[in-house]
Tab-separated table of C-alpha atoms in Angstrom:
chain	number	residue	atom	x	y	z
A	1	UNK	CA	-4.275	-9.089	14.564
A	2	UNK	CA	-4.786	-6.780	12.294
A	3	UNK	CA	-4.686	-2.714	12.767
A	4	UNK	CA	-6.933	0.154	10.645
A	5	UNK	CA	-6.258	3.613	11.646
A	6	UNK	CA	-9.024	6.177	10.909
A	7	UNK	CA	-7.843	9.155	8.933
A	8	UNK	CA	-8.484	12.925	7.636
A	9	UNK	CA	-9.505	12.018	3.973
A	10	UNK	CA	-9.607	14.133	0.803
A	11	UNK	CA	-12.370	14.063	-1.454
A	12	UNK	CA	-14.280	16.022	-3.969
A	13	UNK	CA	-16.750	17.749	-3.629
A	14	UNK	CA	-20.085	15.147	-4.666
A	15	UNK	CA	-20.582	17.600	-7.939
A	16	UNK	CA	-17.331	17.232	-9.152
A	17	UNK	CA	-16.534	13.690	-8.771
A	18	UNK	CA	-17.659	12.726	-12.233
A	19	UNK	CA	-14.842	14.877	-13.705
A	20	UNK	CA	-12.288	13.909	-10.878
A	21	UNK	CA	-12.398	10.331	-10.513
A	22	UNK	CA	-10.260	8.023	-13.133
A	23	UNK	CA	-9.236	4.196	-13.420
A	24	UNK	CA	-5.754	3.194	-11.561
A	25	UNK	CA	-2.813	4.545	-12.627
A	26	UNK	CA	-1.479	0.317	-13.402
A	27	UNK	CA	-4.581	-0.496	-15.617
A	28	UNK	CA	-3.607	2.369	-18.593
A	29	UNK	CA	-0.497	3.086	-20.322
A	30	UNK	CA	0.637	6.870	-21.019
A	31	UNK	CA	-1.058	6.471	-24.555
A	32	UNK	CA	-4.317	5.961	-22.788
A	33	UNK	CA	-3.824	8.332	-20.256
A	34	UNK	CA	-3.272	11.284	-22.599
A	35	UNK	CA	-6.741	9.926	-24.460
A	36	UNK	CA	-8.662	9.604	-21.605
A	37	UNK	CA	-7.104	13.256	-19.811
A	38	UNK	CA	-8.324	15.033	-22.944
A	39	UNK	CA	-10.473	17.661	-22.265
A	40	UNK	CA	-10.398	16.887	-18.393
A	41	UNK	CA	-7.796	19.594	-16.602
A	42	UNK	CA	-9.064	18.665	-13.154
A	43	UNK	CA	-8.681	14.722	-13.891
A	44	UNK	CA	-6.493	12.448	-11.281
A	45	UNK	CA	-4.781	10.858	-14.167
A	46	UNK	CA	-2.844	14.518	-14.283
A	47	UNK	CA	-1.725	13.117	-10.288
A	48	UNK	CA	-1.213	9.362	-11.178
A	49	UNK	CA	-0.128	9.917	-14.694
A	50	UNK	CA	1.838	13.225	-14.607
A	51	UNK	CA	3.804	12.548	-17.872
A	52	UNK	CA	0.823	13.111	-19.587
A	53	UNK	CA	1.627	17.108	-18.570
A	54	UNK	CA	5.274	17.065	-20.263
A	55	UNK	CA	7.050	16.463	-23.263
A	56	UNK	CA	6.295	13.439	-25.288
A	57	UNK	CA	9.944	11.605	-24.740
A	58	UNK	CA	10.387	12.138	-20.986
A	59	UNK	CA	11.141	9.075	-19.029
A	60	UNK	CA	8.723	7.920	-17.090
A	61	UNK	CA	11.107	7.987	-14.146
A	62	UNK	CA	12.526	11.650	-14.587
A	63	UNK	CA	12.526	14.069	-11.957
A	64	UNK	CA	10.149	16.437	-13.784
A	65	UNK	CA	7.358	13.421	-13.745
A	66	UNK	CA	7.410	13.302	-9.972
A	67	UNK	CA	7.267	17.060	-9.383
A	68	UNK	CA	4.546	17.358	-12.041
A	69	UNK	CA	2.256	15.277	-10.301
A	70	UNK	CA	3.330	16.694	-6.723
A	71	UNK	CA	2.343	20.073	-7.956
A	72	UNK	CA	-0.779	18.763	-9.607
A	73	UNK	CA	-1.869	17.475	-6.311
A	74	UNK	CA	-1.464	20.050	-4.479
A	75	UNK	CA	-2.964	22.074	-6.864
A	76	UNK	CA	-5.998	19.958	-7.270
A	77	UNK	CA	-6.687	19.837	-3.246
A	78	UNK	CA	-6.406	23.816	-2.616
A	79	UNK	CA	-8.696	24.113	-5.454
A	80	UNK	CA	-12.241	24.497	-4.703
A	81	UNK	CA	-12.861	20.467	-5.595
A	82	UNK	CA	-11.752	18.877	-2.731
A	83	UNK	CA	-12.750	19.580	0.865
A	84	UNK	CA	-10.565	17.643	3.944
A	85	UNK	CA	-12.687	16.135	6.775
A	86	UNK	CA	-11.874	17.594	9.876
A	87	UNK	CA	-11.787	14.149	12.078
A	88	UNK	CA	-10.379	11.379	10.816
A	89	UNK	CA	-13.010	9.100	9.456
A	90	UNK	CA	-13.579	5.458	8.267
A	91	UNK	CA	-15.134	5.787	4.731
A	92	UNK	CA	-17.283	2.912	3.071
A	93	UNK	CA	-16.310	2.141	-0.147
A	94	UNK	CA	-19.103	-0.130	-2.568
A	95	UNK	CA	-19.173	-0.993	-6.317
A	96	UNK	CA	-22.199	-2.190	-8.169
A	97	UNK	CA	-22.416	-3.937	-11.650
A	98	UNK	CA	-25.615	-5.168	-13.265
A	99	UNK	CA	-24.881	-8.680	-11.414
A	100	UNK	CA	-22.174	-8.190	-8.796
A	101	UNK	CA	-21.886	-6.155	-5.579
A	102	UNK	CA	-19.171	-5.936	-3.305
A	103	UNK	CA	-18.430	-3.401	-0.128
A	104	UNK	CA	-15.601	-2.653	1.732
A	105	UNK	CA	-13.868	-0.503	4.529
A	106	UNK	CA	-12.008	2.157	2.815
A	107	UNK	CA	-9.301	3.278	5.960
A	108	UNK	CA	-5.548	3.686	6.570
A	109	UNK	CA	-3.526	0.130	7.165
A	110	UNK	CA	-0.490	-0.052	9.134
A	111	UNK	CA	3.258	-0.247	7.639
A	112	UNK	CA	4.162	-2.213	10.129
A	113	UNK	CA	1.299	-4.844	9.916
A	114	UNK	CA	2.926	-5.389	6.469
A	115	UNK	CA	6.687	-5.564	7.502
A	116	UNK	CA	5.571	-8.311	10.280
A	117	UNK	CA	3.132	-10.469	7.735
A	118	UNK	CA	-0.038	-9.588	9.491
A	119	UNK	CA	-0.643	-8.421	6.064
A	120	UNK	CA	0.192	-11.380	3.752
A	121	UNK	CA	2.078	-11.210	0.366
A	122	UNK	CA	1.056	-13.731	-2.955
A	123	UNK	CA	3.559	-11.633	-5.376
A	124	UNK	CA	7.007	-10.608	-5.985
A	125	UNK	CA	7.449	-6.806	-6.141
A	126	UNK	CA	9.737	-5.672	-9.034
A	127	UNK	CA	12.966	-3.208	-7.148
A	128	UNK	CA	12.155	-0.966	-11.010
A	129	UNK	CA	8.243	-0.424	-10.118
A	130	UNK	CA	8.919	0.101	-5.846
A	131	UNK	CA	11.498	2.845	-6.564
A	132	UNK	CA	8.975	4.357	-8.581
A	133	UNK	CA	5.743	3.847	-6.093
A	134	UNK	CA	8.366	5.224	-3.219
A	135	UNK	CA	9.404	8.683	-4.810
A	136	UNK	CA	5.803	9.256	-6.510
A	137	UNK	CA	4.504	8.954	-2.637
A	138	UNK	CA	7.993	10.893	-1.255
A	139	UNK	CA	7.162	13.877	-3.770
A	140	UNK	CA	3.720	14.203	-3.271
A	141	UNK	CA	3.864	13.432	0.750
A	142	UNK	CA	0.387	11.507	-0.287
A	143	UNK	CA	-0.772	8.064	-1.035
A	144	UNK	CA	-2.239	8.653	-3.814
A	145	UNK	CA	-4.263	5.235	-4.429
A	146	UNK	CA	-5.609	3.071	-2.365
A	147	UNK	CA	-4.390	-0.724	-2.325
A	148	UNK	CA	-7.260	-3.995	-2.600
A	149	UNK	CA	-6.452	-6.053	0.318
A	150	UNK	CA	-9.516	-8.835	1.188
A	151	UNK	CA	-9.888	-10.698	4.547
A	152	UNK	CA	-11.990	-13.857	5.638
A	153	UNK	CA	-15.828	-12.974	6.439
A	154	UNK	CA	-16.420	-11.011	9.897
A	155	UNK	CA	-20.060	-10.944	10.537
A	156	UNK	CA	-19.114	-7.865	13.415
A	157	UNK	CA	-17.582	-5.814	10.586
A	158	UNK	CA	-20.244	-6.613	7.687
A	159	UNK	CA	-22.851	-5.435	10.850
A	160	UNK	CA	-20.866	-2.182	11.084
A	161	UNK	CA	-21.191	-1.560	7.274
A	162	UNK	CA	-24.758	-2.441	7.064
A	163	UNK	CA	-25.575	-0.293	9.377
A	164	UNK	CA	-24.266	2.821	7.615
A	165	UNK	CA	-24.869	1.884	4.278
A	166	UNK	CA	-28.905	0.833	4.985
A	167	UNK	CA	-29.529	3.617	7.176
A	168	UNK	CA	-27.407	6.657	4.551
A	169	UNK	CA	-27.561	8.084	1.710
A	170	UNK	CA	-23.949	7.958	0.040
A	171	UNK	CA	-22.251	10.811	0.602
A	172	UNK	CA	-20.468	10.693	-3.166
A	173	UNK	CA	-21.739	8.099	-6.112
A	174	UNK	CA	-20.158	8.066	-9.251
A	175	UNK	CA	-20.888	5.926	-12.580
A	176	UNK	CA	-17.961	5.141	-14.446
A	177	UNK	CA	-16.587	3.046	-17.063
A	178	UNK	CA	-18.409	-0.336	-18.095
A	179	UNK	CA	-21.300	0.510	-15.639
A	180	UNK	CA	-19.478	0.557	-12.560
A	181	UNK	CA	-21.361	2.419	-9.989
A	182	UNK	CA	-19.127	3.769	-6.866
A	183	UNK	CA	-20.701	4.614	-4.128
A	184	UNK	CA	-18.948	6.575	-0.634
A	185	UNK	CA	-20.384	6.549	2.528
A	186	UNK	CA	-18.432	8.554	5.869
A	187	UNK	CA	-18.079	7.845	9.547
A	188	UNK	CA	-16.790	9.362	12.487
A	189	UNK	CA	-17.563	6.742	14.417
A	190	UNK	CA	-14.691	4.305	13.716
A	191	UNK	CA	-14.311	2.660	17.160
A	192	UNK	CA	-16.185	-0.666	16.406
A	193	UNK	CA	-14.594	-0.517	13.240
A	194	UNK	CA	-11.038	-0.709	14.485
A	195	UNK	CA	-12.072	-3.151	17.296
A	196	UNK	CA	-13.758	-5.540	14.023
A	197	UNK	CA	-10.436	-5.570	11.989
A	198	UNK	CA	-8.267	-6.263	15.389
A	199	UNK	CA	-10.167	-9.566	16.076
A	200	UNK	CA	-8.839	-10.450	12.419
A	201	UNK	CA	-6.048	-12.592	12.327
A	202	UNK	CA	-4.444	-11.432	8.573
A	203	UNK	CA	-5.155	-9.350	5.496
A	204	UNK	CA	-4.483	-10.452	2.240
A	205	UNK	CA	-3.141	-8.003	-0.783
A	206	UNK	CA	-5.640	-8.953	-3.298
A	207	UNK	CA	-4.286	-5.685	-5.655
A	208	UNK	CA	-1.553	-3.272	-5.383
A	209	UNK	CA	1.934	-5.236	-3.727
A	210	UNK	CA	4.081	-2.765	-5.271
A	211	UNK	CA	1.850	-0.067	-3.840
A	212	UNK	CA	2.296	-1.606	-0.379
A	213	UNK	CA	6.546	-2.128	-0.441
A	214	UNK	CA	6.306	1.613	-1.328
A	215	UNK	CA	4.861	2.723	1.727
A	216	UNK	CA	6.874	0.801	3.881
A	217	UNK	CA	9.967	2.234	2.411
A	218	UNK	CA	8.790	5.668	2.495
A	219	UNK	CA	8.041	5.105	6.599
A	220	UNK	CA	11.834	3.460	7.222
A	221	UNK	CA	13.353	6.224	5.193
A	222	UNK	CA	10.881	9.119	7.058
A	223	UNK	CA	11.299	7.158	10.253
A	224	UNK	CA	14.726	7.375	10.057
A	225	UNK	CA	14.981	11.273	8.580
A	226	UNK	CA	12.819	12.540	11.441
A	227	UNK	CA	14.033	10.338	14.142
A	228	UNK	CA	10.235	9.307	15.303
A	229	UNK	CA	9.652	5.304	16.471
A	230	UNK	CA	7.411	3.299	14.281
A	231	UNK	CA	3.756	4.213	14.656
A	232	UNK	CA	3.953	7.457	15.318
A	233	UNK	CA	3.318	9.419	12.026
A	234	UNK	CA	0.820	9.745	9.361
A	235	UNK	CA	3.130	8.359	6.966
A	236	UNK	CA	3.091	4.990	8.975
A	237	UNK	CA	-0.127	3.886	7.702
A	238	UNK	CA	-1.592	3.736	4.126
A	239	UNK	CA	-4.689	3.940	2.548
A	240	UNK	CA	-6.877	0.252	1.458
A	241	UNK	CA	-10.032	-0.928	0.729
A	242	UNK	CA	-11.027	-3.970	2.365
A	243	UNK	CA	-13.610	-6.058	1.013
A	244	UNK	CA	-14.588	-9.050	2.410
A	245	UNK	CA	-13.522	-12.458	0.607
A	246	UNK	CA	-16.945	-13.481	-0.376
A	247	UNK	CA	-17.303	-10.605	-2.652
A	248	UNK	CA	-14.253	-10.996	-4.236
A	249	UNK	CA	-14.692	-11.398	-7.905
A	250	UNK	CA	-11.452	-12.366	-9.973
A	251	UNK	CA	-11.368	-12.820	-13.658
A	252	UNK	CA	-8.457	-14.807	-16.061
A	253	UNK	CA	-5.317	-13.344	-16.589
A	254	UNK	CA	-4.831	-14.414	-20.106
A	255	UNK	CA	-1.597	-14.953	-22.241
A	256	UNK	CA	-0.643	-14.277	-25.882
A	257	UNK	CA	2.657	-15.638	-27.201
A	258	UNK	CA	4.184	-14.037	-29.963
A	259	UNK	CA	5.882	-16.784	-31.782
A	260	UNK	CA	4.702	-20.368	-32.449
A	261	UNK	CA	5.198	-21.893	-35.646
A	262	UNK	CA	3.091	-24.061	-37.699
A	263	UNK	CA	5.681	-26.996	-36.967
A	264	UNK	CA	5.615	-26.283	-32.996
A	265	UNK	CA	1.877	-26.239	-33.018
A	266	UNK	CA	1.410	-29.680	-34.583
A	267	UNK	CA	3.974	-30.722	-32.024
A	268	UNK	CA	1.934	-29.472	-29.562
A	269	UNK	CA	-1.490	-30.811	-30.446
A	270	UNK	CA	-0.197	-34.341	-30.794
A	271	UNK	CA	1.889	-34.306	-27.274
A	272	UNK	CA	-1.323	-32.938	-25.050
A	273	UNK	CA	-3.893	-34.525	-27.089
A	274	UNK	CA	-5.385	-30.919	-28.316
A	275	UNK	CA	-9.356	-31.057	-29.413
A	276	UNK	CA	-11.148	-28.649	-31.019
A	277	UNK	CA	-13.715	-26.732	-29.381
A	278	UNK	CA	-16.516	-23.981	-29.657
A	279	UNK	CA	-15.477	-23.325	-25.837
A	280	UNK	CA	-13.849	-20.216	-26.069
A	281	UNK	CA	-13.124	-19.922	-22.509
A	282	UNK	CA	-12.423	-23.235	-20.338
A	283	UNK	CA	-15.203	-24.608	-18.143
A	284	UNK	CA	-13.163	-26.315	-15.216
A	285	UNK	CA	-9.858	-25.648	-13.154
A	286	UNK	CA	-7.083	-27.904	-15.403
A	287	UNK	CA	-8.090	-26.740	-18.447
A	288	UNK	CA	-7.631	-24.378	-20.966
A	289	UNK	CA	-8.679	-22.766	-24.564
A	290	UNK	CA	-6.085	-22.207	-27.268
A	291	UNK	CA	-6.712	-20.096	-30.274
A	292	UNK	CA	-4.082	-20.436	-32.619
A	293	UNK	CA	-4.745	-20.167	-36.666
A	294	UNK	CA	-8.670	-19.168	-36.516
A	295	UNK	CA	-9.720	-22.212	-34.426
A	296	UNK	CA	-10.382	-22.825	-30.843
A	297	UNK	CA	-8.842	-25.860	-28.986
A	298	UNK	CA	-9.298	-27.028	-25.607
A	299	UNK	CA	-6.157	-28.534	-23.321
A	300	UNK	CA	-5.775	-30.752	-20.124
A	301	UNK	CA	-3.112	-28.935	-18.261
A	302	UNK	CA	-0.674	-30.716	-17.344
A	303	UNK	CA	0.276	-32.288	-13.343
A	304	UNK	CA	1.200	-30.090	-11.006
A	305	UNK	CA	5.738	-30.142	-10.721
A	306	UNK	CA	5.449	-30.296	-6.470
A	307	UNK	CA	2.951	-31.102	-3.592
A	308	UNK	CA	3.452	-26.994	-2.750
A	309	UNK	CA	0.010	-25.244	-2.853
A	310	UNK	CA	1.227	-22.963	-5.186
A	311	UNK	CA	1.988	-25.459	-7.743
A	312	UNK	CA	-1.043	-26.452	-8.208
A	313	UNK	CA	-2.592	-23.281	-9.510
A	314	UNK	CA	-3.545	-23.450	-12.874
A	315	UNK	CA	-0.872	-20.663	-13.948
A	316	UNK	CA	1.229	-22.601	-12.221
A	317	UNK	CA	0.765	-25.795	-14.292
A	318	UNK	CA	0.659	-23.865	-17.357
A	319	UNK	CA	3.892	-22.284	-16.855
A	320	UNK	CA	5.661	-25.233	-15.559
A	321	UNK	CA	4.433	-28.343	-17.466
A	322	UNK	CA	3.882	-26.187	-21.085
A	323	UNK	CA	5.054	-22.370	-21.354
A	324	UNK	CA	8.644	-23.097	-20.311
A	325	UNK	CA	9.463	-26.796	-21.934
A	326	UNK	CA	7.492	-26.070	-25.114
A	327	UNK	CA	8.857	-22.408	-25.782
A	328	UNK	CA	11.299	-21.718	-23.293
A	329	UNK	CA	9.676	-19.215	-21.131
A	330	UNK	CA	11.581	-19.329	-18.022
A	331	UNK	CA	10.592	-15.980	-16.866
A	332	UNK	CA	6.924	-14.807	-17.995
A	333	UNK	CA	7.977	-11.574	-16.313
A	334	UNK	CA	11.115	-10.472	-18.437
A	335	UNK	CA	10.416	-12.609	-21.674
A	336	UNK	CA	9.179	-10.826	-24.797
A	337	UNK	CA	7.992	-13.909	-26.553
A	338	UNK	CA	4.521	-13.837	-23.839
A	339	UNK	CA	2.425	-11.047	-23.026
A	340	UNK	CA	-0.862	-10.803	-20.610
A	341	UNK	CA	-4.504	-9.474	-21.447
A	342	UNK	CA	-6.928	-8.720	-18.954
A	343	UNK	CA	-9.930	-10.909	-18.490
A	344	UNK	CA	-12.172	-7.986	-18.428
A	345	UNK	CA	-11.022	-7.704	-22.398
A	346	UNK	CA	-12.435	-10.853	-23.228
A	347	UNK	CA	-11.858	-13.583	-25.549
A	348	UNK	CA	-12.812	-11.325	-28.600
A	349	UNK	CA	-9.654	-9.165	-27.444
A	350	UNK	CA	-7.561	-12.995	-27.477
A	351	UNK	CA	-8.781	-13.464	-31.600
A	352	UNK	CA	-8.393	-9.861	-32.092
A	353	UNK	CA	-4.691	-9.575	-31.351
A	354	UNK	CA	-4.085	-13.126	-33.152
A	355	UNK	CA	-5.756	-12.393	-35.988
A	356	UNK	CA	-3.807	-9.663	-36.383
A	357	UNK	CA	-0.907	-10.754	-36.552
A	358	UNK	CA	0.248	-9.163	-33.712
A	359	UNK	CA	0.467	-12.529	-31.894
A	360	UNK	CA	0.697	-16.667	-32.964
A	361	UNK	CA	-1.345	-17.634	-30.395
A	362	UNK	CA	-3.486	-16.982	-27.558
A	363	UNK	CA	-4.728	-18.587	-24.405
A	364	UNK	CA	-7.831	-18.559	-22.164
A	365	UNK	CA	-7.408	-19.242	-18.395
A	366	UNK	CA	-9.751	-20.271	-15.907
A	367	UNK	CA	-10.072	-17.814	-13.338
A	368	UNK	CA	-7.862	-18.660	-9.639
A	369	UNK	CA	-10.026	-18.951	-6.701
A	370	UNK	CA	-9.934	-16.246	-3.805
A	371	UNK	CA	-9.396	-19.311	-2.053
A	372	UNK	CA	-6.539	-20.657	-3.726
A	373	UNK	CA	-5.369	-16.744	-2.974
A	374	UNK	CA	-5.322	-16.824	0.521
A	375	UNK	CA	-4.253	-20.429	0.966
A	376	UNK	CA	-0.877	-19.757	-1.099
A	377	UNK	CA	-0.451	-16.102	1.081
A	378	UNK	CA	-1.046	-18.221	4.144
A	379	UNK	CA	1.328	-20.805	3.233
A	380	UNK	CA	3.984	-18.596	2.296
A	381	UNK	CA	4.229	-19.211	-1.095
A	382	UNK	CA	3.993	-17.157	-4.590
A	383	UNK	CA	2.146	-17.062	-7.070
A	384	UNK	CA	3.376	-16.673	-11.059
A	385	UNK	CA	2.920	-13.546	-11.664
A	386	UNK	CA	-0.142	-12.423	-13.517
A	387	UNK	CA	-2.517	-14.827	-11.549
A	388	UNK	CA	-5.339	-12.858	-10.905
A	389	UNK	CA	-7.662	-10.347	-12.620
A	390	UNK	CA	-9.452	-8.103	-10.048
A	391	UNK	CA	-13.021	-6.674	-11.398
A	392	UNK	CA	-14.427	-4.001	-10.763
A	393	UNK	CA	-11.234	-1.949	-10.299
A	394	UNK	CA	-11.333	0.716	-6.996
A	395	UNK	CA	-11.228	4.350	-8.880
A	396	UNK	CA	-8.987	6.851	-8.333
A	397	UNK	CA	-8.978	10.487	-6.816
A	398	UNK	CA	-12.302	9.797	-4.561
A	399	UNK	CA	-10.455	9.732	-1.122
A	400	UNK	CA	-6.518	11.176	-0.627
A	401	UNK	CA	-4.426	10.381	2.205
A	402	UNK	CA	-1.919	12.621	3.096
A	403	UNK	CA	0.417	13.070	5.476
């Protein structure tokens, strides 16, 4: 069953928030970092992005990076923008679109809920991006973001929110980009709350596996350096929003591959029966939408390669029965012949990036299924990467755990 632990949380002041609170330090490159920093000294990208503080040409992986954003940190919290609650608290975390709400618990999770599979995995973590994660969290002694993790329905634990959130003003609410309104509510009574989430059997990582591998090598290595058993610390226990399944909204993950001649296409269109099509993004699971050359055309995936649950994803059937036998994509992760776009970019980013020549060809996926998520996690199994498309994405710098 699974285990929240209440916690001493950092966040800004409600009147500085605005000029605080940025997007997640995976969703921007450095590029867009330093464009979206400018002009904003007290922004979290300066914690989450500290190379935007140094040279131009330093690795993202020097030494200098990881005490930049240390000392930014700290900086930032014994400034006069952050205040820590005194008792540890369970914090209610909501996002509102024009047509989509979802709310969560925003509290600490446990390392070792993760180690044992309480907490259940759909990814691969990359050893390059975990060794990063680990000494970002080492140097700062924080968590610095908060991981997605979902969970099936408890009516106990959507009473517990309600009754907070209908009854309370948020404490902090913030409108950021595309709309998103993020809204902060604070308890200090967290007992139901951590008897709700112990009658549930597993959590599910819906965003942020390489966030969660970090933490649980930063307890065995702290664990071990300070001779304390498991559980005891601060550092044993991370920070995650949990939102409920039914809320969950995923978008595609869409593909672009850089090379496809004229000759492979025709190939192509004759072998899976191609049509064209004004449907820019597919209506059904099976299917999907190529662009290629200034037209649209719409594709029948093809059969799943096993009976496994994970094979019969749709990014599974598109990277088994078409992106490896047709252009030799054996690795989507490593090769530089496919890249990914964000379904929150649209189709219109898809045509923009083909017709400019930046890419042959493009493709439109049908969103996976929270469903399909937590049946593969429960199963054991992985997903390809890039499967899923979280939106809205949890900001960053509202609440800072510690330890």
């Amino acid at each position: 069953m699974a285990t929240i632990q209440p916690f001493k949380g950092w966040l800004p002041k409600p009147e500085h928030a605005d000029e605080i609170a940025c997007v997640p330090y995976d969703v921007i490159n450095t590029e867009e970092a330093i464009e979206l920093a400018k002009g904003k000294p007290n922004s979290y990208l300066h914690v989450i992005r500290p190379e935007i503080d140094l040279p131009e040409d330093t690795p993202f992986n020097d030494d200098r990076v990881y005490k930049k954003g240390a000392e930014n940190l700290k900086s930032l919290l014994k400034s006069k923008l952050f205040e820590q609650d005194e008792k540890p608290a369970v914090y209610i975390y909501q996002m509102e679109t024009e047509n989509h709400t979802q709310t969560g618990v925003f509290t600490c999770a446990s390392v070792q809920d993760y180690d044992d599979d309480t907490i259940l995995k759909h990814e691969l973590t990359r050893p390059d991006k975990e060794d990063d994660r680990t000494k970002h969290i080492l140097t700062q002694e924080a968590h610095a973001e908060p991981v997605m993790l979902t969970y099936r329905d408890s009516e106990d634990v959507s009473f517990q929110i309600e009754k907070i959130t209908l009854t309370n003003p948020p404490y902090i609410e913030h409108k950021g980009e595309g709309g998103v309104v993020h809204r902060i509510w604070k308890t200090y009574t967290t007992a139901d709350f951590v008897k709700g989430f112990s009658e549930i059997e597993h959590l599910y990582i819906a965003d942020g596996h390489h966030r969660c591998k970090s933490a649980s090598r930063v307890a065995e290595q702290l664990r071990n350096e300070r001779n304390v058993f498991p559980g005891e610390a601060e550092f044993e226990y991370f920070p995650v929003v949990l939102f409920p399944m039914s809320q969950m909204k995923i978008l595609p993950y869409n593909r672009v591959i850089k090379s496809v001649s004229e000759k492979k296409f025709n190939e192509i269109e004759k072998k899976f029966n191609l049509t064209q099509t004004d449907q820019k993004s597919p209506a059904e699971k099976g299917t999907i939408s190529i662009y290629y050359s200034g037209k649209w055309w719409s594709m029948n995936l093809p059969d799943a390669s096993s009976e496994s649950i994970s094979s019969s994803l749709d990014v599974a059937r598109l990277q088994d029965g078409f992106l490896n036998p047709e252009f030799g994509i054996e690795n989507p992760r490593t090769d530089k012949n496919i890249s990914f776009v964000g379904g929150i970019r649209g189709t219109k980013e898809l045509e923009k990036l083909v017709d400019a020549g930046k890419y042959d060809l493009a493709i439109s996926m049908y969103p996976t299924d929270i469903q399909e998520l937590l049946d593969v996690s429960d199963a054991g199994e992985l997903m390809p990467p890039k499967s899923t498309w979280f939106e809205p994405k949890i900001k960053s710098g509202l609440i800072v755990h510690t330890f």
